[in-house]
Coordinates of C-alpha atoms in Angstrom, one line a residue:
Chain S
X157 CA -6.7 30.6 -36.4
X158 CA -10.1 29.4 -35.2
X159 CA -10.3 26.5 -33.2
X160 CA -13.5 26.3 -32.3
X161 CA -15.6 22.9 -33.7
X162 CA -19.1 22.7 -34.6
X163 CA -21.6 21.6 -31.9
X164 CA -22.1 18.2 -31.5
X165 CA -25.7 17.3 -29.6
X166 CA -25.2 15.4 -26.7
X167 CA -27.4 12.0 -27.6
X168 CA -28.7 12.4 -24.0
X169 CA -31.0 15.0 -23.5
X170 CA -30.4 17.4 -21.2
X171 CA -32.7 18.1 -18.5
X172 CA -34.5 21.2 -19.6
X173 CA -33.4 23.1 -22.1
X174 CA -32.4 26.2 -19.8
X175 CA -29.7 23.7 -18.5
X176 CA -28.0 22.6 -21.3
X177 CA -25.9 25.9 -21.6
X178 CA -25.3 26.7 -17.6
X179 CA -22.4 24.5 -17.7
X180 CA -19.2 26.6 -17.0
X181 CA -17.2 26.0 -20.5
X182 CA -14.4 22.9 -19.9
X183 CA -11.0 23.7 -18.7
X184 CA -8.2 23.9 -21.1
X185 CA -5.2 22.4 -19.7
X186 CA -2.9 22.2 -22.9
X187 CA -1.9 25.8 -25.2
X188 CA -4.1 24.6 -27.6
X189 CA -7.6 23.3 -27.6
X190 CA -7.3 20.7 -30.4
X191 CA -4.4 19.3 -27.9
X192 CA -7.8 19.1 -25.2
X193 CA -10.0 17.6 -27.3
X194 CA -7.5 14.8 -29.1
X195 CA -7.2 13.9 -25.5
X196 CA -10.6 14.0 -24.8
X197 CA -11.4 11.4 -27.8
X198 CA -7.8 9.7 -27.2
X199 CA -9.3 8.7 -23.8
X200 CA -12.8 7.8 -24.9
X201 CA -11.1 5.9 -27.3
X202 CA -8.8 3.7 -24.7
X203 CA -12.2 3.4 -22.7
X204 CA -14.4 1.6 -25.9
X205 CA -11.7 -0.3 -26.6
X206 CA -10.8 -1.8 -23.6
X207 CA -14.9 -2.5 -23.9
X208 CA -14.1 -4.1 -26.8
X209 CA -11.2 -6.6 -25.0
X210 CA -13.4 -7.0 -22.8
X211 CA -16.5 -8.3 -24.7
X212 CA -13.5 -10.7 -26.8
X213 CA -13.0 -12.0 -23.4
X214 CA -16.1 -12.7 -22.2
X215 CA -17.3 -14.0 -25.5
X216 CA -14.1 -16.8 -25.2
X217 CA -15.2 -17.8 -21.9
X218 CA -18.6 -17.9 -22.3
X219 CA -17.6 -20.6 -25.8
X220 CA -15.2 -22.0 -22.9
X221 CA -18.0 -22.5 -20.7
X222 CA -19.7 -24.2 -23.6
X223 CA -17.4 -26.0 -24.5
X224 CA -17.6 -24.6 -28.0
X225 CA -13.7 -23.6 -27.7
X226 CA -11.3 -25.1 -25.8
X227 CA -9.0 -23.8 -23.1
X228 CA -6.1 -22.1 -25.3
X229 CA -7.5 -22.6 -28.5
X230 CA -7.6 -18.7 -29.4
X231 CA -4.1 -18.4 -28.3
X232 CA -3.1 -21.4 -30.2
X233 CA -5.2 -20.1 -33.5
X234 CA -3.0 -20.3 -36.9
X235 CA -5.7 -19.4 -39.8
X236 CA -5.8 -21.5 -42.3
X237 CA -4.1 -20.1 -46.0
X238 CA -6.9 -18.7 -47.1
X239 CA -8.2 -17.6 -43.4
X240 CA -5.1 -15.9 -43.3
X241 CA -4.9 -14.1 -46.6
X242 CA -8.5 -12.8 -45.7
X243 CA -7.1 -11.7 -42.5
X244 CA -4.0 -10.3 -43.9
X245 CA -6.5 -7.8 -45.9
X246 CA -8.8 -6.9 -43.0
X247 CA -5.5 -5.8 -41.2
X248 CA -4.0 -4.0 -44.2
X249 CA -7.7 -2.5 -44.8
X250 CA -7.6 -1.6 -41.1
X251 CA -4.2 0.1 -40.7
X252 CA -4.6 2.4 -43.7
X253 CA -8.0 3.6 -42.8
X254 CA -6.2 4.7 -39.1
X255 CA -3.1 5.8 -40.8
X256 CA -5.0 7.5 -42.9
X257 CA -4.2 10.9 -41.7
X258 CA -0.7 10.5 -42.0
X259 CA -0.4 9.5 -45.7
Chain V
X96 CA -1.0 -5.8 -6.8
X97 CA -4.6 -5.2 -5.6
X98 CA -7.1 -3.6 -8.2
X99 CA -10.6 -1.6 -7.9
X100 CA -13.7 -3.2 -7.0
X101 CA -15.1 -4.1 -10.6
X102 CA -18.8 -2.8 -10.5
X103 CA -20.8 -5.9 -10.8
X104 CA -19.8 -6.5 -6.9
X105 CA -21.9 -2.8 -6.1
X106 CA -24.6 -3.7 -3.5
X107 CA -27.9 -5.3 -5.6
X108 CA -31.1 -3.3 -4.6
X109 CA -34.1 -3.0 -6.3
X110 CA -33.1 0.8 -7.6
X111 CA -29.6 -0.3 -9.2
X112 CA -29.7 0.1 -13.1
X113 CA -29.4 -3.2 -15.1
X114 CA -26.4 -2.5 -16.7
X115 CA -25.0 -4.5 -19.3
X116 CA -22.0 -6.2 -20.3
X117 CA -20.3 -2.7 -21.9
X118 CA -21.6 -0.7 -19.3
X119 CA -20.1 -2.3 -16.7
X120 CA -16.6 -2.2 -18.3
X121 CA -17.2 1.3 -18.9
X122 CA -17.4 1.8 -15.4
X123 CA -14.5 -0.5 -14.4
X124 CA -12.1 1.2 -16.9
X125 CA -13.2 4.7 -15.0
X126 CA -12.0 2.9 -11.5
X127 CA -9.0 1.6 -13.3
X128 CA -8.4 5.3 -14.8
X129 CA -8.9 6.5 -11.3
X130 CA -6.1 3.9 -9.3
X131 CA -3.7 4.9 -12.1
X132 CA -4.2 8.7 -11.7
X133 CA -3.3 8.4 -7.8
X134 CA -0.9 5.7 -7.8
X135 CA 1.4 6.4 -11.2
X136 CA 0.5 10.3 -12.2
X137 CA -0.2 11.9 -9.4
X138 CA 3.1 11.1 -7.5
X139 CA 4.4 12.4 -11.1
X140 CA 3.0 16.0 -10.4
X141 CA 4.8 15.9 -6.5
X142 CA 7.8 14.8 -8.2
X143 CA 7.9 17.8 -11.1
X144 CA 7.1 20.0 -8.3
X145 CA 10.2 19.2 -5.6
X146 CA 12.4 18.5 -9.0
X147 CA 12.0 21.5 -11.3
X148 CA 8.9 23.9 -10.7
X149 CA 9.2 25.0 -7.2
X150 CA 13.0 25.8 -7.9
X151 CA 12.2 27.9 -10.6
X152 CA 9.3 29.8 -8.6
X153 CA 12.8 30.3 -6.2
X154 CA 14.6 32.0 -8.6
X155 CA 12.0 33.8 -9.7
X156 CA 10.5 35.0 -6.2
X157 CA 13.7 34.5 -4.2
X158 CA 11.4 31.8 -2.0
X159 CA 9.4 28.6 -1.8
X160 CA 5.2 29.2 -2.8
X161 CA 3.7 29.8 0.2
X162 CA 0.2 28.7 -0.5
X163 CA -2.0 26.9 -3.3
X164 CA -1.9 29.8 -5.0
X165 CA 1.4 30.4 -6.1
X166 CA 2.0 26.2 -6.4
X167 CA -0.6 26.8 -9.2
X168 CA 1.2 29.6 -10.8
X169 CA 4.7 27.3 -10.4
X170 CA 2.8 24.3 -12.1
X171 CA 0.4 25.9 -14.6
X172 CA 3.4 25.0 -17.3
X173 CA 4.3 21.3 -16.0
X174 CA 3.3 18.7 -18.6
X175 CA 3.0 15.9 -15.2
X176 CA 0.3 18.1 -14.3
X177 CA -1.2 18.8 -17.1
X178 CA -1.4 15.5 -18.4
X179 CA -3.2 14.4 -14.8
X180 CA -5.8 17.1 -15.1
X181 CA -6.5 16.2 -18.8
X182 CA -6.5 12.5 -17.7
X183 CA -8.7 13.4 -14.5
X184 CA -10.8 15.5 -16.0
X185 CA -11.5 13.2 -19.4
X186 CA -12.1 10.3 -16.4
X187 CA -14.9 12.3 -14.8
X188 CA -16.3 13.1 -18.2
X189 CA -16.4 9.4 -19.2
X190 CA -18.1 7.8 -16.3
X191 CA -20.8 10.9 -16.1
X192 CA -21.5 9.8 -19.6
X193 CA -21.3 6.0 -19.2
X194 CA -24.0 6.8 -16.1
X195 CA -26.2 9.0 -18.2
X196 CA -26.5 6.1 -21.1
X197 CA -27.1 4.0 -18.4
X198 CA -29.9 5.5 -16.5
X199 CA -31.4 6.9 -19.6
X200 CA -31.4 3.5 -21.3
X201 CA -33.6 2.2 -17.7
X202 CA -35.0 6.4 -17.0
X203 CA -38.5 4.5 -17.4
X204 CA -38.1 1.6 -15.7
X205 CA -36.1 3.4 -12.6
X206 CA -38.9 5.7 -12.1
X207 CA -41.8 2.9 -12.4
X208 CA -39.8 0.7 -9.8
X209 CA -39.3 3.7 -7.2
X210 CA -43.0 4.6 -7.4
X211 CA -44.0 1.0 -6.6
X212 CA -41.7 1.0 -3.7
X213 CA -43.0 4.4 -2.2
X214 CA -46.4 3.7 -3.2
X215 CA -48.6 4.2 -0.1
X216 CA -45.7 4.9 2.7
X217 CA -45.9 7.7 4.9
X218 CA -42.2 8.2 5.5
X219 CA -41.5 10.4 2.0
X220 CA -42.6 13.9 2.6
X221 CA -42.1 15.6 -0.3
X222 CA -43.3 19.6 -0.5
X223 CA -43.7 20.5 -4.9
X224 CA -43.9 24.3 -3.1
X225 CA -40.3 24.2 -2.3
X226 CA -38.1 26.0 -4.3
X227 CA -34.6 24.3 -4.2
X228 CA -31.6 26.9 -3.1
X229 CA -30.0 28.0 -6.5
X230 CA -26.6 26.9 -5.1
X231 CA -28.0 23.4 -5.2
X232 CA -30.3 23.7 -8.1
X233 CA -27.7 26.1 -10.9
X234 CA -24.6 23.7 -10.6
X235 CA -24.0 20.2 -12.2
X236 CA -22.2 19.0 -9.5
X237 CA -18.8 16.9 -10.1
X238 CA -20.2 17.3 -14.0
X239 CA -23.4 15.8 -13.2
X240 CA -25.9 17.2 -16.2
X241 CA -28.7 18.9 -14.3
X242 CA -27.1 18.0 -10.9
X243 CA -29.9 17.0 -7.9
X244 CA -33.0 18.5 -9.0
X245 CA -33.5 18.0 -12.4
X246 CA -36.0 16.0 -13.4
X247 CA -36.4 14.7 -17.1
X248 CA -40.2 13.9 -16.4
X249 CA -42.3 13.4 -13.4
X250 CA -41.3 11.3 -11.1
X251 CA -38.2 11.0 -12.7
X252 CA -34.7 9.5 -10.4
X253 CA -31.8 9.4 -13.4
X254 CA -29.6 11.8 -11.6
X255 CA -29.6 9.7 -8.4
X256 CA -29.5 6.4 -10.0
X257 CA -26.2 7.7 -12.2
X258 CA -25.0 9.1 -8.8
X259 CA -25.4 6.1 -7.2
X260 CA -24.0 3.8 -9.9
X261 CA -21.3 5.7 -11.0
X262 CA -20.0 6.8 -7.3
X263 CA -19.4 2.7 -7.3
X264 CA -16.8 3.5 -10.0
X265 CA -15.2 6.3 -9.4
X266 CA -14.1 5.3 -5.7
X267 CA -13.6 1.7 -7.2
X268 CA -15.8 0.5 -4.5
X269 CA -13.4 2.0 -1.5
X270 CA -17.0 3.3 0.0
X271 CA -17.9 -0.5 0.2
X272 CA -20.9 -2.3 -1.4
X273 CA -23.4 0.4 -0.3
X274 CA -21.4 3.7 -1.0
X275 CA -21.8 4.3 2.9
X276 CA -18.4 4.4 4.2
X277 CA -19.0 7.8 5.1
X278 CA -21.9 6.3 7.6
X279 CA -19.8 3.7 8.7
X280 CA -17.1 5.8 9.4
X281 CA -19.2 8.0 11.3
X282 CA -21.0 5.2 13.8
X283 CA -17.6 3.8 14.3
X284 CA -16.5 6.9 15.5
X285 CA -19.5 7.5 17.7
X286 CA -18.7 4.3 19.2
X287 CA -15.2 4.6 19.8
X288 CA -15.1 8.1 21.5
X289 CA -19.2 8.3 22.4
X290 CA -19.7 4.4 23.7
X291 CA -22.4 6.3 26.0
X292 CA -24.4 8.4 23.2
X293 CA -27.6 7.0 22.5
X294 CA -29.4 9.3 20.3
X295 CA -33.2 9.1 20.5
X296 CA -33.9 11.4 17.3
X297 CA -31.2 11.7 14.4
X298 CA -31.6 14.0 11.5
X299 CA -29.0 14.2 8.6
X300 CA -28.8 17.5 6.9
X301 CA -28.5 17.1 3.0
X302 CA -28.9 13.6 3.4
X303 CA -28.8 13.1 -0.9
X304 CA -30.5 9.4 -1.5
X305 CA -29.7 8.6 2.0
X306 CA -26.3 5.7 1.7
X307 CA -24.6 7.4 4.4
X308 CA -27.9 7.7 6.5
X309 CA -28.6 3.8 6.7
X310 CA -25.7 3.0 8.8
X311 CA -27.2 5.3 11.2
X312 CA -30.1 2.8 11.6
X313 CA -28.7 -0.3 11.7
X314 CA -26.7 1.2 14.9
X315 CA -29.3 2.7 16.6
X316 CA -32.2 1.0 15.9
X317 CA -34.3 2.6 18.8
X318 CA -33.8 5.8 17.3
X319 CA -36.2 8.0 15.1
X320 CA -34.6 8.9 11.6
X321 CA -35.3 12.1 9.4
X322 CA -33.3 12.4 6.5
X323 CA -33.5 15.6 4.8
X324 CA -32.6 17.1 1.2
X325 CA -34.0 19.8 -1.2
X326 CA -34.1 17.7 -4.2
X327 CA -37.0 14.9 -4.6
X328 CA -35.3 13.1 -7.1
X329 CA -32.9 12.1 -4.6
X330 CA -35.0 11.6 -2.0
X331 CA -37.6 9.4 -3.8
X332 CA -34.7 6.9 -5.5
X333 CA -33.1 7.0 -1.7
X334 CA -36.6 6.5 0.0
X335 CA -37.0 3.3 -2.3
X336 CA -33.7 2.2 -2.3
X337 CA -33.8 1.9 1.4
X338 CA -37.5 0.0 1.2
X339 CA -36.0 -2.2 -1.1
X340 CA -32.8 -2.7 1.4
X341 CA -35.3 -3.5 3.7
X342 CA -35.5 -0.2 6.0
X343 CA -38.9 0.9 6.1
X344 CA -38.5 3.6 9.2
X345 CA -36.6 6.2 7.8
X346 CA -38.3 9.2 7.2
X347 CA -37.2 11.0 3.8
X348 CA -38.2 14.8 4.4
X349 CA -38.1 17.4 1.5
X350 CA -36.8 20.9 3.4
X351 CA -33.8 23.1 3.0
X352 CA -30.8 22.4 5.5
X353 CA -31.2 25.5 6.4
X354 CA -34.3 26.1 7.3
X355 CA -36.5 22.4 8.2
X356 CA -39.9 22.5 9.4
X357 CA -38.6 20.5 12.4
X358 CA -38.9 21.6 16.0
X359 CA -36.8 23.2 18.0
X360 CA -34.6 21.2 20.6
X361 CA -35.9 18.4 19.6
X362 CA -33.1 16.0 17.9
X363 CA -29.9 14.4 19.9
X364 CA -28.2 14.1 16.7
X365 CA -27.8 16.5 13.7
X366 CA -25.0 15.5 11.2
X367 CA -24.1 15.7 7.5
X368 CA -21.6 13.5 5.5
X369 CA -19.7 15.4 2.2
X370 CA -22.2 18.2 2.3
X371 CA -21.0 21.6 3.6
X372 CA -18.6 21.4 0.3
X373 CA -21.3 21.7 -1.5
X374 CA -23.3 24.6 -0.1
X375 CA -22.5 28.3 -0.4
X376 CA -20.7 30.3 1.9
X377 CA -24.0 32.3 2.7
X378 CA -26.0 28.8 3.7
X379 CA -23.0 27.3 5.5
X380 CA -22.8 29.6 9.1
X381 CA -27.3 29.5 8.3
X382 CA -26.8 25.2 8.6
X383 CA -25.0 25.5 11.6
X384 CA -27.1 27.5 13.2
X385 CA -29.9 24.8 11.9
X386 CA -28.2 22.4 14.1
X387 CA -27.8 24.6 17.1
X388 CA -31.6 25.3 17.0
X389 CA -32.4 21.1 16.6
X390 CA -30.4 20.1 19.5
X391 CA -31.6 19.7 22.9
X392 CA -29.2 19.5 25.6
X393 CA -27.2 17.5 26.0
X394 CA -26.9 17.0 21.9
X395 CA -24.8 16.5 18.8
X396 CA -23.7 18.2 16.1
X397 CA -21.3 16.3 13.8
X398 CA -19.9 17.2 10.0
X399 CA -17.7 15.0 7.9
X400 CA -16.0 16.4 4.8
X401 CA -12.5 16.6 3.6
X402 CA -10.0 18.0 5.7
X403 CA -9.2 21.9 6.2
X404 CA -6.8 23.5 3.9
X405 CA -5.3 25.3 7.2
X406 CA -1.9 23.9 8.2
X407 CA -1.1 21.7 5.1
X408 CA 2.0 22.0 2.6
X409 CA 1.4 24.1 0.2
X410 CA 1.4 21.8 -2.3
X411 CA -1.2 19.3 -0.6
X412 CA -3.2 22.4 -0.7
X413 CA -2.6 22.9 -4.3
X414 CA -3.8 19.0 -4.5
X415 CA -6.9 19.1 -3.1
X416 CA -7.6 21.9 -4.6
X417 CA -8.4 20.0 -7.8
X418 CA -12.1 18.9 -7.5
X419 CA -12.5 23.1 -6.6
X420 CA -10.7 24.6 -10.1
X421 CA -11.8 21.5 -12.8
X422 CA -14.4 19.4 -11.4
X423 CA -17.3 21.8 -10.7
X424 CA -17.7 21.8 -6.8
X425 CA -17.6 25.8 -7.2
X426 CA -17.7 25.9 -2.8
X427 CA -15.4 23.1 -2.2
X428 CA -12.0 26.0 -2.2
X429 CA -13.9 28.2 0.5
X430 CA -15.3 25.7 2.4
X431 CA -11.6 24.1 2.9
X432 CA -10.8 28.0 3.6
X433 CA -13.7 28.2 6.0
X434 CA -12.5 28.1 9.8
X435 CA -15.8 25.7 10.8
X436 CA -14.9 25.3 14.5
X437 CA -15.3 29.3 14.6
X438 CA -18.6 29.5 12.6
X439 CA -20.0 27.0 15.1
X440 CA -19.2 28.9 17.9
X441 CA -21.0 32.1 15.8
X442 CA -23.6 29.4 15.4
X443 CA -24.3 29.6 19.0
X444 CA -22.3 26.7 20.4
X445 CA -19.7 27.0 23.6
X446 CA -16.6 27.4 22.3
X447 CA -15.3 24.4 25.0
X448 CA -18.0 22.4 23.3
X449 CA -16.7 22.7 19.4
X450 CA -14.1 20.1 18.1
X451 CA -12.3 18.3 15.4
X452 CA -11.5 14.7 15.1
X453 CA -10.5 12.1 12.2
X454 CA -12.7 9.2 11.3
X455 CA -12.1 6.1 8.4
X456 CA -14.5 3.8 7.3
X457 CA -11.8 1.0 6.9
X458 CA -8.5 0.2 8.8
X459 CA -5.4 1.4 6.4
X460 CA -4.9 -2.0 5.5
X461 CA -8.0 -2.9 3.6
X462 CA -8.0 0.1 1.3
X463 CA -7.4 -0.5 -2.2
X464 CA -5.2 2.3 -3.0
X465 CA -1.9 3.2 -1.6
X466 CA -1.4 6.3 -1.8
X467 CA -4.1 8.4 -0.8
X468 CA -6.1 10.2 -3.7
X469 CA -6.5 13.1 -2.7
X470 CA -10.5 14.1 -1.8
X471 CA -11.4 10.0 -2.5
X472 CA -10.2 8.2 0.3
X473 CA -12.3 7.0 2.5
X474 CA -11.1 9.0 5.9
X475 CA -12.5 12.0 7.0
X476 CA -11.9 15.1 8.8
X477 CA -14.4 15.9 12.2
X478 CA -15.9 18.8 13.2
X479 CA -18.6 19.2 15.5
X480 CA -20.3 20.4 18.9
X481 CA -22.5 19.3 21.7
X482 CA -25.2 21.3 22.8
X483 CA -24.8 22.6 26.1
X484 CA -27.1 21.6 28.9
X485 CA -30.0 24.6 29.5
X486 CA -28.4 27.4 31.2
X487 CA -24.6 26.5 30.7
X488 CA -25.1 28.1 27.1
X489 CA -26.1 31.1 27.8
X490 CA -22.8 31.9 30.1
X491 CA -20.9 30.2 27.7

């Protein structure tokens, strides 16, 4: 079976174009590559989403700050009925697009 | 429970990319990554070594592994250290690409901020005939694209700049504000066991963009300072990072390590700081005899770098070993082979004049991590010589 994936182009340029293929291909640590690379995007992954935490956060404190939201208030949010039937969807929507695979 | 520095407390200079809100997490999570790979997985791979790999290399050999070697053939199956590696390895690969956004996002800006702080200073040599060693200039260092010397345009300092930045995260600030704990590790040790040394002329050998070289002038500030690398992007981000810190007296000189257009027996003080594990085996015994020649009597020779492999557990070994097998630093196995007290004395130096010490930057007590990560914490191994007076040498 081939592994192998297509190239994807680095969105940073390299620094000349006799670099980009000096680099010593990556270690394989698992028996199979697509094991390497689901942990390669698995960790990516847990980094832009902590990101994303992390921008929520920020974005509550700065309206904090503001005065915009009070101390709590996110915590203490119950969406209103039809709030909460739109948000209902967006998390139905949401889990069967990551699910997706394992239909 | 103490964490890693978060990266907006990295020293401010007028070289540090504006990084935003994302960017900076991206970084944090990295020192985050980091703390949990030493404090919750790697005491994982010890513990799936002394529980279930080492006893089966016994019944397969009869014995315990006697070196790194055969502790990598008893773990090359063991998920504990399998999933570290992947996790390691993915960490290293995440905050060279958070740095490379980063400094690609400011390449422009970076480079027109260094030129306006070199503009017009004497104290950056740089020499466009030198041809940077291929050891230096073919390897993208810890997965560094392009490593030192690349340059994306003229003038360009993105490799030093993501260095800079990114070394913040990776040690989670354990190398203090500056990155310099190597420095301050060093001067502390000059002052505890050298109280009397008072070096007149100090050169640092592979000096990079010069964080470990300003310590060195805030504690001797009589002294002359050459720093010395063979890439300029290093050297012109570290020449304007240290203007823009405020040191204005340091002379950043382009020239090969092993080979500077310095005089002889002219320098009290040659050191380096984390760079012999990154130079060949050919250039190594050539930079120690650099130092030999640079001395005058009565002088200093002084190297810190992770300690020798020689006389640790196997499985230590095996350890440190990582950054040498998965995180391109293609010397770093050899040089922790190398027996460097004997290629000083082949250097030219009495052999009653070669020794090894330890040095830290901070007492135990004030380090964020625990346990010790194995290549990242901020204590080094010594080795080093004095120059013998005239005469004394040459029966020595």
């Amino acid at each position: 079976m081939d592994h192998s994936l297509p190239q994807i182009a680095d969105p940073i340029p390299h620094a000349t174009p006799a670099e980009a293929g000096r680099r010593p291909e990556a270690p394989q640590f698992t028996d199979d590559p697509m094991l390497d690379r689901l942990y390669g995007v698995t960790l990516a992954l847990v980094t832009e989403l902590a990101v994303t935490r992390s921008r929520l956060d920020a974005l509550e404190r700065v309206l904090t700050r503001r005065e915009l939201v009070g101390q709590g208030d996110v915590d203490a949010f119950v969406p209103e009925s039809a709030d909460a039937t739109a948000r209902s969807r967006l998390q139905a929507e949401y889990l069967e697009r990551v699910l997706r695979a394992l239909e | 429970m103490s964490f890693p520095s978060p990266w907006h407390t990295i020293g401010r200079h007028g070289l540090l990319p504006a990084a935003t809100h994302d960017e900076m997490v991206r970084f944090d999570i990295v020192a985050h990554l980091n703390a949990q790979i030493a404090q919750s997985l790697s005491p994982k791979v010890k513990t799936a070594y002394e529980s279930r790999a080492r006893q089966s290399f016994r019944l397969r050999h009869g014995r315990d592994p006697v070196d790194r070697h055969e502790v990598a053939e008893a773990m090359r199956q063991e998920p504990a250290y399998r999933v570290f590696s992947l996790v390691r390895r993915n960490t290293m690969e995440i905050r060279q690409h958070a740095g490379r956004q980063l400094v690609a996002r400011e390449a422009e800006s970076l480079r027109d901020r260094a030129k306006s702080a070199n503009e017009g200073a004497d104290t950056l040599k740089l020499d466009p005939t030198l041809e940077p060693p291929r050891y230096v200039s073919a390897v993208d260092t810890h997965l560094m694209r392009g490593g030192y010397t690349a340059e994306r345009m003229t003038d360009d300092v993105t490799n030093p700049a993501n260095y800079d930045a990114g070394m913040y995260a990776t040690t989670g600030g354990a190398a203090g504000p500056w990155n310099d704990a190597a420095g301050r590790a060093l001067v502390d040790w000059l002052r505890r066991e050298h109280p009397q040394f008072k070096p007149r002329r100090i050169v640092d050998l592979g000096c990079g963009l010069g964080h470990n070289t300003l310590p060195l002038r805030a504690a001797f500030p009589e002294a002359e300072i050459i720093a010395i690398d063979v890439a300029a992007p290093m050297l012109r981000y570290g020449h304007a990072r240290a203007r823009s810190l405020g040191v204005s007296d340091v002379t950043f000189l382009q020239a090969d390590a092993t080979d500077s257009p310095i005089e002889d027996s002219s320098c009290d003080l040659v050191f380096t700081t984390m760079v012999l594990h990154e130079t060949s085996r050919q250039a190594l015994p050539r930079i120690f005899s650099e130092a030999h020649r640079l001395l005058r009597a009565g002088g200093l020779t002084v190297h810190l770098e992770q300690p020798p492999y020689r006389g640790l557990d196997p499985f230590e070994q095996f350890m440190r070993d990582w950054d040498g097998r998965f995180n391109n630093e293609p010397f770093w196995s050899a040089l922790h082979e190398s027996d460097l007290p004997a290629l000083l004395v082949k250097a030219g130096f009495g052999a009653g004049n070669v020794f090894e010490s330890r040095c830290a930057a901070l007492p135990p007590s004030q380090t964020t991590l625990k346990n010790e990560d194995f290549g990242r914490a901020p204590s080094w191994y010594v080795v080093g010589a004095w120059q013998a007076a005239k005469g004394i040498a040459a029966l020595g």
